[in-house]
JSON list of C-alpha atoms in Angstrom, two decimals:
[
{"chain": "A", "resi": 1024, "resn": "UNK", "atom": "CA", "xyz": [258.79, 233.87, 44.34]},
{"chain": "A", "resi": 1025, "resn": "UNK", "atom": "CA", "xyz": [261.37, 231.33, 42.67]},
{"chain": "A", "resi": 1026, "resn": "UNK", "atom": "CA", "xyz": [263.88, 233.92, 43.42]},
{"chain": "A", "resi": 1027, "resn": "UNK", "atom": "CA", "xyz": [263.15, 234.03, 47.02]},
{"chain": "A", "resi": 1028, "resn": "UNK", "atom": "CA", "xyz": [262.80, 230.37, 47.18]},
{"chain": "A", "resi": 1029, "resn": "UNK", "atom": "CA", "xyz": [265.77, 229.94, 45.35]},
{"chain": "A", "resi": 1030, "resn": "UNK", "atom": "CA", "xyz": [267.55, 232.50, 47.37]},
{"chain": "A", "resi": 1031, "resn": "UNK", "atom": "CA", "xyz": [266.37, 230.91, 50.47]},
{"chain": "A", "resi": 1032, "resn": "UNK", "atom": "CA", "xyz": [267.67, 227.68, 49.46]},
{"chain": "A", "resi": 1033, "resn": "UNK", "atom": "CA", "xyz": [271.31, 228.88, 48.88]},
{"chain": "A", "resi": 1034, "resn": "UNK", "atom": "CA", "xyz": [270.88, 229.80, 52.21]},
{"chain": "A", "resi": 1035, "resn": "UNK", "atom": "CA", "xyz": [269.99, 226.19, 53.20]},
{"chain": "A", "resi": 1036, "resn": "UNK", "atom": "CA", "xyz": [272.22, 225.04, 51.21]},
{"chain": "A", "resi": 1037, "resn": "UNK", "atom": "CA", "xyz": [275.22, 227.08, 52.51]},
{"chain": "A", "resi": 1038, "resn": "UNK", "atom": "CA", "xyz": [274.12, 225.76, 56.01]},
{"chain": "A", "resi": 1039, "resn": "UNK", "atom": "CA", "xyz": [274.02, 222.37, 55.61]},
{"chain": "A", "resi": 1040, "resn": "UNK", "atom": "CA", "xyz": [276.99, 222.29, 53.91]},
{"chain": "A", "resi": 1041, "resn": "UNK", "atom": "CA", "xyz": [278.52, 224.53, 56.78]},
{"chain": "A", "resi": 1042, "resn": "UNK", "atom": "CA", "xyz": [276.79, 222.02, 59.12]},
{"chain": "A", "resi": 1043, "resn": "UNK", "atom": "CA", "xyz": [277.95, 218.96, 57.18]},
{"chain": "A", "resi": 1044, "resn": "UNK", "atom": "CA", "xyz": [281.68, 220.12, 57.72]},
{"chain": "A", "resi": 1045, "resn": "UNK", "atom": "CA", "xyz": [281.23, 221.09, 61.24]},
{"chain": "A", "resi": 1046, "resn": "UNK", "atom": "CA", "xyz": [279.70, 217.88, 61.32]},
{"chain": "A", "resi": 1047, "resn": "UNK", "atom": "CA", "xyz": [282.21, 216.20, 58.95]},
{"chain": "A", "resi": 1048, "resn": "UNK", "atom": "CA", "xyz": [285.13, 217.69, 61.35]},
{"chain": "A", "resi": 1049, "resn": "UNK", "atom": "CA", "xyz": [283.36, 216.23, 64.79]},
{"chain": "A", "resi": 1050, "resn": "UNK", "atom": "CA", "xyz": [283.13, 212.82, 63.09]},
{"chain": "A", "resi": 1051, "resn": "UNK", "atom": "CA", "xyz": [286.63, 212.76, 62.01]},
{"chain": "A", "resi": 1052, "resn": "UNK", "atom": "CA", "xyz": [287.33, 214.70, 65.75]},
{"chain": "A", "resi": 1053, "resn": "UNK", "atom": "CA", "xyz": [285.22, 211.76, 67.29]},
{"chain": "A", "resi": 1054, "resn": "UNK", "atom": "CA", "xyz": [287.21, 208.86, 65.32]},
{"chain": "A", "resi": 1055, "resn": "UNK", "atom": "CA", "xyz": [290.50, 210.16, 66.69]},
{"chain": "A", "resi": 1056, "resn": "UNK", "atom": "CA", "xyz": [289.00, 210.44, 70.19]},
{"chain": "A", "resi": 1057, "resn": "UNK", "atom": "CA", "xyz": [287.98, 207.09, 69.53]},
{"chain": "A", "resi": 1058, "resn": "UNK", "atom": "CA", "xyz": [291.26, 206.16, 68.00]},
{"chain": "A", "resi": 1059, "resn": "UNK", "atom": "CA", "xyz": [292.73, 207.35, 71.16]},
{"chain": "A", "resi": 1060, "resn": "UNK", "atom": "CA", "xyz": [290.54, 205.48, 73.59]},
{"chain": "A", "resi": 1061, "resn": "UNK", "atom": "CA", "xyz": [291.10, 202.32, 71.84]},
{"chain": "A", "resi": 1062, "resn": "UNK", "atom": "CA", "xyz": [294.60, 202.68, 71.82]},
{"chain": "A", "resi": 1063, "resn": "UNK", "atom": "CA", "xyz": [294.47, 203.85, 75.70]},
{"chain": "A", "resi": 1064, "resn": "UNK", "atom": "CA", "xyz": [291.96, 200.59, 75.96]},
{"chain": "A", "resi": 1065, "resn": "UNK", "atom": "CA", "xyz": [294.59, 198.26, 74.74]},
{"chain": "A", "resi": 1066, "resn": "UNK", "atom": "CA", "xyz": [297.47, 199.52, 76.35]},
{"chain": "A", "resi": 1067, "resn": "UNK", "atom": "CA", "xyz": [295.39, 199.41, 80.09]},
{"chain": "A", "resi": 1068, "resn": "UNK", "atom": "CA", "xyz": [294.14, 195.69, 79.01]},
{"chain": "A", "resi": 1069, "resn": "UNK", "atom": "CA", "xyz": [297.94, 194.98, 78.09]},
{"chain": "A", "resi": 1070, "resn": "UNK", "atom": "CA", "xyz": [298.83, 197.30, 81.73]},
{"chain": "A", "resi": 1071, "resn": "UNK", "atom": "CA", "xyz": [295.84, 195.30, 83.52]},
{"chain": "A", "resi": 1072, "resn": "UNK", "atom": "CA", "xyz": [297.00, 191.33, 82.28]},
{"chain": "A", "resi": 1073, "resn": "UNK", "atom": "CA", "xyz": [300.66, 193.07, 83.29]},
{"chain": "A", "resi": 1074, "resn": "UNK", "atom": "CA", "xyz": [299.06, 193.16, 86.78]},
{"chain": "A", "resi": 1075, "resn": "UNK", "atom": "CA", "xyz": [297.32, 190.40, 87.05]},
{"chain": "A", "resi": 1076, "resn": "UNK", "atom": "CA", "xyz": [300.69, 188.32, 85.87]},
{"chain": "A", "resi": 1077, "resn": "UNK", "atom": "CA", "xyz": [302.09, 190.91, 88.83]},
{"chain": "A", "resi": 1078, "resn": "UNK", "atom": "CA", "xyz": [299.63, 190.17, 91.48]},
{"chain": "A", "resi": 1079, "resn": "UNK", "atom": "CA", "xyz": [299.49, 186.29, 90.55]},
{"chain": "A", "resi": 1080, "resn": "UNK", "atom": "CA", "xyz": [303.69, 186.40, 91.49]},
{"chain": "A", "resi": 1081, "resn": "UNK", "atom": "CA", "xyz": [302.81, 188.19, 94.61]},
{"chain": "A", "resi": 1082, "resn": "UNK", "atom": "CA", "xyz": [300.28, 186.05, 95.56]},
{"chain": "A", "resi": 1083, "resn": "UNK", "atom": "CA", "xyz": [302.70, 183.18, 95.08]},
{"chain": "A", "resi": 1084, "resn": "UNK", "atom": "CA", "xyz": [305.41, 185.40, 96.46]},
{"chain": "A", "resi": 1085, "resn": "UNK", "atom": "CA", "xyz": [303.33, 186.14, 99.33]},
{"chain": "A", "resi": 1086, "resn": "UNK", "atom": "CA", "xyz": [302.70, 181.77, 99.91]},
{"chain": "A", "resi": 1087, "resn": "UNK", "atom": "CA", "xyz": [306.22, 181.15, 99.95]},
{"chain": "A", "resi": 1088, "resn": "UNK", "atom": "CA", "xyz": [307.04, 183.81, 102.15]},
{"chain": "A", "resi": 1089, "resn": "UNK", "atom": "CA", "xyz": [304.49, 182.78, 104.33]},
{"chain": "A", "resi": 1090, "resn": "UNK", "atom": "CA", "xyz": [305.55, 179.30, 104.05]},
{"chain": "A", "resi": 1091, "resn": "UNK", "atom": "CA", "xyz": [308.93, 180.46, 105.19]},
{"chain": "A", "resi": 1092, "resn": "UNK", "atom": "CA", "xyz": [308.04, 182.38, 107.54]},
{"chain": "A", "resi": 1093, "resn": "UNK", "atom": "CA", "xyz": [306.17, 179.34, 109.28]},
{"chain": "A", "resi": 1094, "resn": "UNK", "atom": "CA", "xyz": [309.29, 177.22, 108.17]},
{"chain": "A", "resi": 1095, "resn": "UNK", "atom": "CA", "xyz": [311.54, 179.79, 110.12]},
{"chain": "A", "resi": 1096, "resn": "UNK", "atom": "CA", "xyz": [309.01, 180.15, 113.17]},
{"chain": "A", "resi": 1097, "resn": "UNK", "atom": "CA", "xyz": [309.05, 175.94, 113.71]},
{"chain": "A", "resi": 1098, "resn": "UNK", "atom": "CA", "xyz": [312.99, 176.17, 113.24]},
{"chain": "A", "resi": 1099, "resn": "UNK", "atom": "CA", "xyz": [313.25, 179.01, 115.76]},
{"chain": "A", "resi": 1100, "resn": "UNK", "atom": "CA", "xyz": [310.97, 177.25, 118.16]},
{"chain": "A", "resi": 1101, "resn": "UNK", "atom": "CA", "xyz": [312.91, 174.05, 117.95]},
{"chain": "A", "resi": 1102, "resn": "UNK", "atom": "CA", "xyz": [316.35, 176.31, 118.07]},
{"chain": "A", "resi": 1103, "resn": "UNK", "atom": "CA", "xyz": [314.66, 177.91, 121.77]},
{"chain": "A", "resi": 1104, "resn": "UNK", "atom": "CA", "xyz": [313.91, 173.94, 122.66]},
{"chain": "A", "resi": 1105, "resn": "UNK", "atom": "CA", "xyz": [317.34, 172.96, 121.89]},
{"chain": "A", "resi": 1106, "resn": "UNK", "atom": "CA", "xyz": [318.56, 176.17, 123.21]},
{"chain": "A", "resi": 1107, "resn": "UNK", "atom": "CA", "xyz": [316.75, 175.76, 127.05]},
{"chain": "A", "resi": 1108, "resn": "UNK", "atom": "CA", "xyz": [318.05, 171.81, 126.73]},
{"chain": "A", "resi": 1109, "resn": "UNK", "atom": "CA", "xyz": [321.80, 173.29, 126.64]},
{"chain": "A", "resi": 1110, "resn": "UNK", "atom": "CA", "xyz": [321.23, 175.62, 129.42]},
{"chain": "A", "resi": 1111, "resn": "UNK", "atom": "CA", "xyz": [320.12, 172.63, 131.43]},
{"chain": "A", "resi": 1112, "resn": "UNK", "atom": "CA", "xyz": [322.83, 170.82, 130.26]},
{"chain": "A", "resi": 1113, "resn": "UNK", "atom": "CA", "xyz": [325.24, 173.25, 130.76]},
{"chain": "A", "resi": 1114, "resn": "UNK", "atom": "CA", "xyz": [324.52, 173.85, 134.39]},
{"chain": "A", "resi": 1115, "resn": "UNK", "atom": "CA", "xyz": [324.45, 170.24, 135.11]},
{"chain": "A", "resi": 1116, "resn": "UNK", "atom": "CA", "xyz": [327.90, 169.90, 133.76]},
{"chain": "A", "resi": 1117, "resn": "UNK", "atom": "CA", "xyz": [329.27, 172.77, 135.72]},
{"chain": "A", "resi": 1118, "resn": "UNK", "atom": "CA", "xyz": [327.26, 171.03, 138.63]},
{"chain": "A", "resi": 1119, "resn": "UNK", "atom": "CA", "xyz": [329.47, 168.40, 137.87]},
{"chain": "A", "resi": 1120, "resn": "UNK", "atom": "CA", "xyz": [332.53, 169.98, 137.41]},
{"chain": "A", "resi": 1121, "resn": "UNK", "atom": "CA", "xyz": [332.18, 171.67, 140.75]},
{"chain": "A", "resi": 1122, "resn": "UNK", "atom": "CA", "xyz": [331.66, 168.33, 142.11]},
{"chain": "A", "resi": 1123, "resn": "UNK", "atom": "CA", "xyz": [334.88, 166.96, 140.22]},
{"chain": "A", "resi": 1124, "resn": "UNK", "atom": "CA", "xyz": [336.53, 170.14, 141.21]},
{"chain": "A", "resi": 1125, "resn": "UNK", "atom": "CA", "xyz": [336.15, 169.47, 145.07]},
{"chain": "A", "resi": 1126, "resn": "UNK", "atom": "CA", "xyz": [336.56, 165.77, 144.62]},
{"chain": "A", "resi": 1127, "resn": "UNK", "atom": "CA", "xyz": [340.12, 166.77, 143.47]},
{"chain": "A", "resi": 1128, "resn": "UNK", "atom": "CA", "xyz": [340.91, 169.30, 146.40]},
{"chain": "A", "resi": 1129, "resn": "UNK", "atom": "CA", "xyz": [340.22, 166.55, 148.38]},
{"chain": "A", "resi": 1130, "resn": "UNK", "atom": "CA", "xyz": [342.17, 163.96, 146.60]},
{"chain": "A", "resi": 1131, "resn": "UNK", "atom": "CA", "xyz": [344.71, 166.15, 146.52]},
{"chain": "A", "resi": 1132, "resn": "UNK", "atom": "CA", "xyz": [344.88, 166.89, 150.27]},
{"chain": "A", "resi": 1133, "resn": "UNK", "atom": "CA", "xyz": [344.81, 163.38, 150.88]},
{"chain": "A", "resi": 1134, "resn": "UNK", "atom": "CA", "xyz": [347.44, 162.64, 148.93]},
{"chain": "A", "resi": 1135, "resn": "UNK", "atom": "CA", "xyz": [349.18, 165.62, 150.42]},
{"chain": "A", "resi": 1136, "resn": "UNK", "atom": "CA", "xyz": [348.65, 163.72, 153.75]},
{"chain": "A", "resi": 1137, "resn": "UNK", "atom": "CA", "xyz": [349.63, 160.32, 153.00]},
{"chain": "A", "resi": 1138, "resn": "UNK", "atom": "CA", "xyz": [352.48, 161.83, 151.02]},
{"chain": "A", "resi": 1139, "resn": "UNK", "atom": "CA", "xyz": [353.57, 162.78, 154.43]},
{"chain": "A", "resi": 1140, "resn": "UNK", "atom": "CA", "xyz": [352.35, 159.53, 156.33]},
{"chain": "A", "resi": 1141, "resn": "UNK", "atom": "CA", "xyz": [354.76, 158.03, 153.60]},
{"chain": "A", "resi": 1142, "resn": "UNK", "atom": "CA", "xyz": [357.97, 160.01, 154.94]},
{"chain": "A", "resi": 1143, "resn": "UNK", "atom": "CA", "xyz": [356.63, 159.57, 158.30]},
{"chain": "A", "resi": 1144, "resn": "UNK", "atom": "CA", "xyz": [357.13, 155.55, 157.85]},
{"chain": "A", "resi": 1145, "resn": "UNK", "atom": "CA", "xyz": [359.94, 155.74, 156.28]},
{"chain": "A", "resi": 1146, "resn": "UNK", "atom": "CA", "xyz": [361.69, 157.54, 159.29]},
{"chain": "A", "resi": 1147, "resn": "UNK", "atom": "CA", "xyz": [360.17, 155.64, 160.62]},
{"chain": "A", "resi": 1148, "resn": "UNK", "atom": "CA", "xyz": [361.71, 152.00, 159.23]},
{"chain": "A", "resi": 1149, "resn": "UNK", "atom": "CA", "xyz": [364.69, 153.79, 159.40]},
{"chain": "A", "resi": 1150, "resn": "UNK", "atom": "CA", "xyz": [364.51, 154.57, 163.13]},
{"chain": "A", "resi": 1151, "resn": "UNK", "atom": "CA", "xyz": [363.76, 150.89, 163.05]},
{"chain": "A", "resi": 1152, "resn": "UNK", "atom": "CA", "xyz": [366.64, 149.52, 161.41]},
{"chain": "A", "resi": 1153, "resn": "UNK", "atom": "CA", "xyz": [368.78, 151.36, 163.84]},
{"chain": "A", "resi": 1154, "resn": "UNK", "atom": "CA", "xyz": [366.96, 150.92, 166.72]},
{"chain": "A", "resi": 1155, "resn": "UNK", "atom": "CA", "xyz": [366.60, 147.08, 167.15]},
{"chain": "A", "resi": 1156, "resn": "UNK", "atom": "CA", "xyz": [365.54, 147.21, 171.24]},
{"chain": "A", "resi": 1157, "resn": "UNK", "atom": "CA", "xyz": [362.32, 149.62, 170.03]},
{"chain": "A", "resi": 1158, "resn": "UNK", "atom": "CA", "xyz": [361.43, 147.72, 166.96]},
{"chain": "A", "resi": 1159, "resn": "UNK", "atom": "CA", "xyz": [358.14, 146.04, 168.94]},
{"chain": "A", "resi": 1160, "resn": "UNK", "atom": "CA", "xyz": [356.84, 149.56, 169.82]},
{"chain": "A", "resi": 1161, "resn": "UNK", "atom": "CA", "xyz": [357.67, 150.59, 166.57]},
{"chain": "A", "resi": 1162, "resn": "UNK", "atom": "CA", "xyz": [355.85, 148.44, 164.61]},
{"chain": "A", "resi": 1163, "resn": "UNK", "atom": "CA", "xyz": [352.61, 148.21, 166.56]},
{"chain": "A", "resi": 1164, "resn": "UNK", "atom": "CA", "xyz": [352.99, 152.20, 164.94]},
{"chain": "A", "resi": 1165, "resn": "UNK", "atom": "CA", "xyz": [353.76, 151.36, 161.77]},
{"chain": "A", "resi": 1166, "resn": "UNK", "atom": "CA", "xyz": [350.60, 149.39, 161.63]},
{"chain": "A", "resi": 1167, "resn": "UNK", "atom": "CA", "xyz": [348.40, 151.49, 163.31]},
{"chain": "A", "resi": 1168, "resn": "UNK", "atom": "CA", "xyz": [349.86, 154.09, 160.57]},
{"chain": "A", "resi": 1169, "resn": "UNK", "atom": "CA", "xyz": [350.25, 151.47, 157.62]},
{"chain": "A", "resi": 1170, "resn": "UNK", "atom": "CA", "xyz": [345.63, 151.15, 158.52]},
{"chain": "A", "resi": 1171, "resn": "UNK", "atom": "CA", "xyz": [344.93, 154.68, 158.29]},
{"chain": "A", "resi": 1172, "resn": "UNK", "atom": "CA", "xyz": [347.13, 155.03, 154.90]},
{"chain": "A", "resi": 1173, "resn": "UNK", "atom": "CA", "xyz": [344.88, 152.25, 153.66]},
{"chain": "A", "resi": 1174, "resn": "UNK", "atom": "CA", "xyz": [342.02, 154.27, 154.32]},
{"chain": "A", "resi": 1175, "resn": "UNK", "atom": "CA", "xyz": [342.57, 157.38, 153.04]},
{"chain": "A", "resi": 1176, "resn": "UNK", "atom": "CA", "xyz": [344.34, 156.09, 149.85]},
{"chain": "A", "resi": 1177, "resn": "UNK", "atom": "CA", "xyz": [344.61, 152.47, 148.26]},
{"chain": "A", "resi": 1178, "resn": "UNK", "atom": "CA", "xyz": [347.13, 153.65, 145.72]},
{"chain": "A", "resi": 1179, "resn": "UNK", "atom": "CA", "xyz": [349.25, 153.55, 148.72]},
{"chain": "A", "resi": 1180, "resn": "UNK", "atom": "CA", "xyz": [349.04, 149.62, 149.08]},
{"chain": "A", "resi": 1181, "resn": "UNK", "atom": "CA", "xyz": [352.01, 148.70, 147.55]},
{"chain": "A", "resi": 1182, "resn": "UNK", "atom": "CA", "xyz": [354.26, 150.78, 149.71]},
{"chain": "A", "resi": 1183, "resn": "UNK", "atom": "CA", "xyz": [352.00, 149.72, 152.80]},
{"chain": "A", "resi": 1184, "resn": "UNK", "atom": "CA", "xyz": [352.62, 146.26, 151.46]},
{"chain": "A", "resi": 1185, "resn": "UNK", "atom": "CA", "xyz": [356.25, 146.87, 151.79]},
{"chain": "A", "resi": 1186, "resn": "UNK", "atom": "CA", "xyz": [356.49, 148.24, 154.85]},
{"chain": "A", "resi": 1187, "resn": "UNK", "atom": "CA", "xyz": [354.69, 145.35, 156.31]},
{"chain": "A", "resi": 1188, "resn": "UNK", "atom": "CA", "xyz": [356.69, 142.81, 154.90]},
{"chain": "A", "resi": 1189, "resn": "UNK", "atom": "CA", "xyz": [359.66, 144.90, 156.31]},
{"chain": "A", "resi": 1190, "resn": "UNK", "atom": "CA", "xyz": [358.03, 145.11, 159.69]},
{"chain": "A", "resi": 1191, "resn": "UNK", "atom": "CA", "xyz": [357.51, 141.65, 159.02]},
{"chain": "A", "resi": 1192, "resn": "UNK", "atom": "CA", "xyz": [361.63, 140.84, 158.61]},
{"chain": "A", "resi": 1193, "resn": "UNK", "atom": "CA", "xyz": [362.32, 143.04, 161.77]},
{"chain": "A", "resi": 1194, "resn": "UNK", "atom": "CA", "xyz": [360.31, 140.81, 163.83]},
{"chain": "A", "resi": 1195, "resn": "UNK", "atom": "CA", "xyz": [361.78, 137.93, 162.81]},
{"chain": "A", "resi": 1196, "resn": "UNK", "atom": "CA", "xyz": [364.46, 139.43, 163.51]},
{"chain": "A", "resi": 1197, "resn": "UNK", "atom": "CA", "xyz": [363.26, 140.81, 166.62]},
{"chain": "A", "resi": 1198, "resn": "UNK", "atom": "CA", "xyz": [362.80, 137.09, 167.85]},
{"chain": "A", "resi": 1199, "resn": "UNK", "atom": "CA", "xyz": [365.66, 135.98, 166.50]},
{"chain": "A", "resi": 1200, "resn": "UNK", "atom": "CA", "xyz": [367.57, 137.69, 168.01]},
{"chain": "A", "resi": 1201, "resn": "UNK", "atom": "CA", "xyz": [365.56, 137.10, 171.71]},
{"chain": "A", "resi": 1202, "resn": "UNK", "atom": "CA", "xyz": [366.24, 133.68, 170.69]},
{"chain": "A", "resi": 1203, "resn": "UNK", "atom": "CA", "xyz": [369.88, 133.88, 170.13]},
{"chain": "A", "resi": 1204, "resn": "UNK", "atom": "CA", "xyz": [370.22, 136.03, 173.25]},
{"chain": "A", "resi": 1205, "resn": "UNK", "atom": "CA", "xyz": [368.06, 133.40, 174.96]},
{"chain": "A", "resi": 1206, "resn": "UNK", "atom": "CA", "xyz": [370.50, 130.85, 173.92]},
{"chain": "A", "resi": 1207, "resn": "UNK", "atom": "CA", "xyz": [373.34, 132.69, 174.91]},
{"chain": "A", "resi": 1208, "resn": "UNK", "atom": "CA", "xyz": [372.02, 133.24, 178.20]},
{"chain": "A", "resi": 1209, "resn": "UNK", "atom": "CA", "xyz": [371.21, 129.55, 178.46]},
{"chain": "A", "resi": 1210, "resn": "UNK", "atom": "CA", "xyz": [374.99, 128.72, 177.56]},
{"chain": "A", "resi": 1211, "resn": "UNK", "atom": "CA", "xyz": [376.34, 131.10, 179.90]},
{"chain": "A", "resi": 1212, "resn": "UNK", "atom": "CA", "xyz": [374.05, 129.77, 182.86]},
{"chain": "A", "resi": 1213, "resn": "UNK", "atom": "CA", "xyz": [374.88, 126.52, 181.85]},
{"chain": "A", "resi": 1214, "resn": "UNK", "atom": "CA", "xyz": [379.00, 128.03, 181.69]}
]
């Protein structure tokens, strides 16, 4: 009976101690599963503050962006204001160079016109200087011609201003001259 109970305990023996090594080997199995978990543990709590450093900078990213964005939408808003205030601008300047435009044909044809009123009169006071007997006629012209030069141009007044005062001189002439002839015909009466 010892025997067999001796025998029997070998047995035990032999399988606890196989059992103890299995078990001995998952242990040491388990610690460097462990090992490994802890190690992947730290390295996703260093990966997951990595990210949350990350995200923080995108969230602050993100403001700023945002903050341009509005910045750029209020500049581009007041660019569109300014922007529709030059349009207007612009077409009421070439409003007004259309107006300065035609202003200027005119001008231009008037000048044109008095330009020739001007040679006109000055034949004119020629014709008169050789024509003594007409000079009456003449100037009731020259003035009806020296009013409508005023008219359409007063940066004609000086030479208007001339040609009166040499209208002026002819009829001075004019008269003295009747009065000389006048007092010749008086003398030769009186001959």
């Amino acid at each position: 009976k010892l025997k067999e109970e001796d025998d029997s305990n070998n047995i035990s023996i032999k399988k606890l101690t196989t059992d103890n090594r299995n078990l001995e080997n998952e242990v040491a199995s388990e610690k460097e599963q462990i090992s490994t978990l802890e190690t992947d543990k730290t390295k996703l709590k260093e990966e997951t503050d990595s990210n949350s450093i990350f995200i923080e900078n995108l969230k602050r990213e993100k403001k700023n962006l945002e903050d341009k964005v509005a910045s750029n939408e209020k500049q581009i808003s007041t660019l569109e204001t300014d922007t529709g205030k030059l349009k207007e601008e612009s077409e009421s300047n070439k409003n007004i160079i259309s107006r300065f435009e035609t202003y200027q044909t005119k001008l231009k044809e008037e000048a044109d016109s008095n330009n020739i009123s001007i040679t006109k009169l000055t034949t004119d006071n020629i014709n008169l200087e050789n024509e003594v007997a007409s000079e009456k006629e003449q100037i009731s012209t020259l003035e009806t011609a020296q009013a409508k030069l005023k008219e359409e141009d007063d940066s004609n007044n000086i030479s208007i201003k001339k040609l009166t005062t040499d209208n002026r001189n002819l009829e001075n002439e004019v008269a003295s001259e009747k009065e000389q002839i006048s007092t010749l015909e008086t003398d030769k009466t009186k001959l």
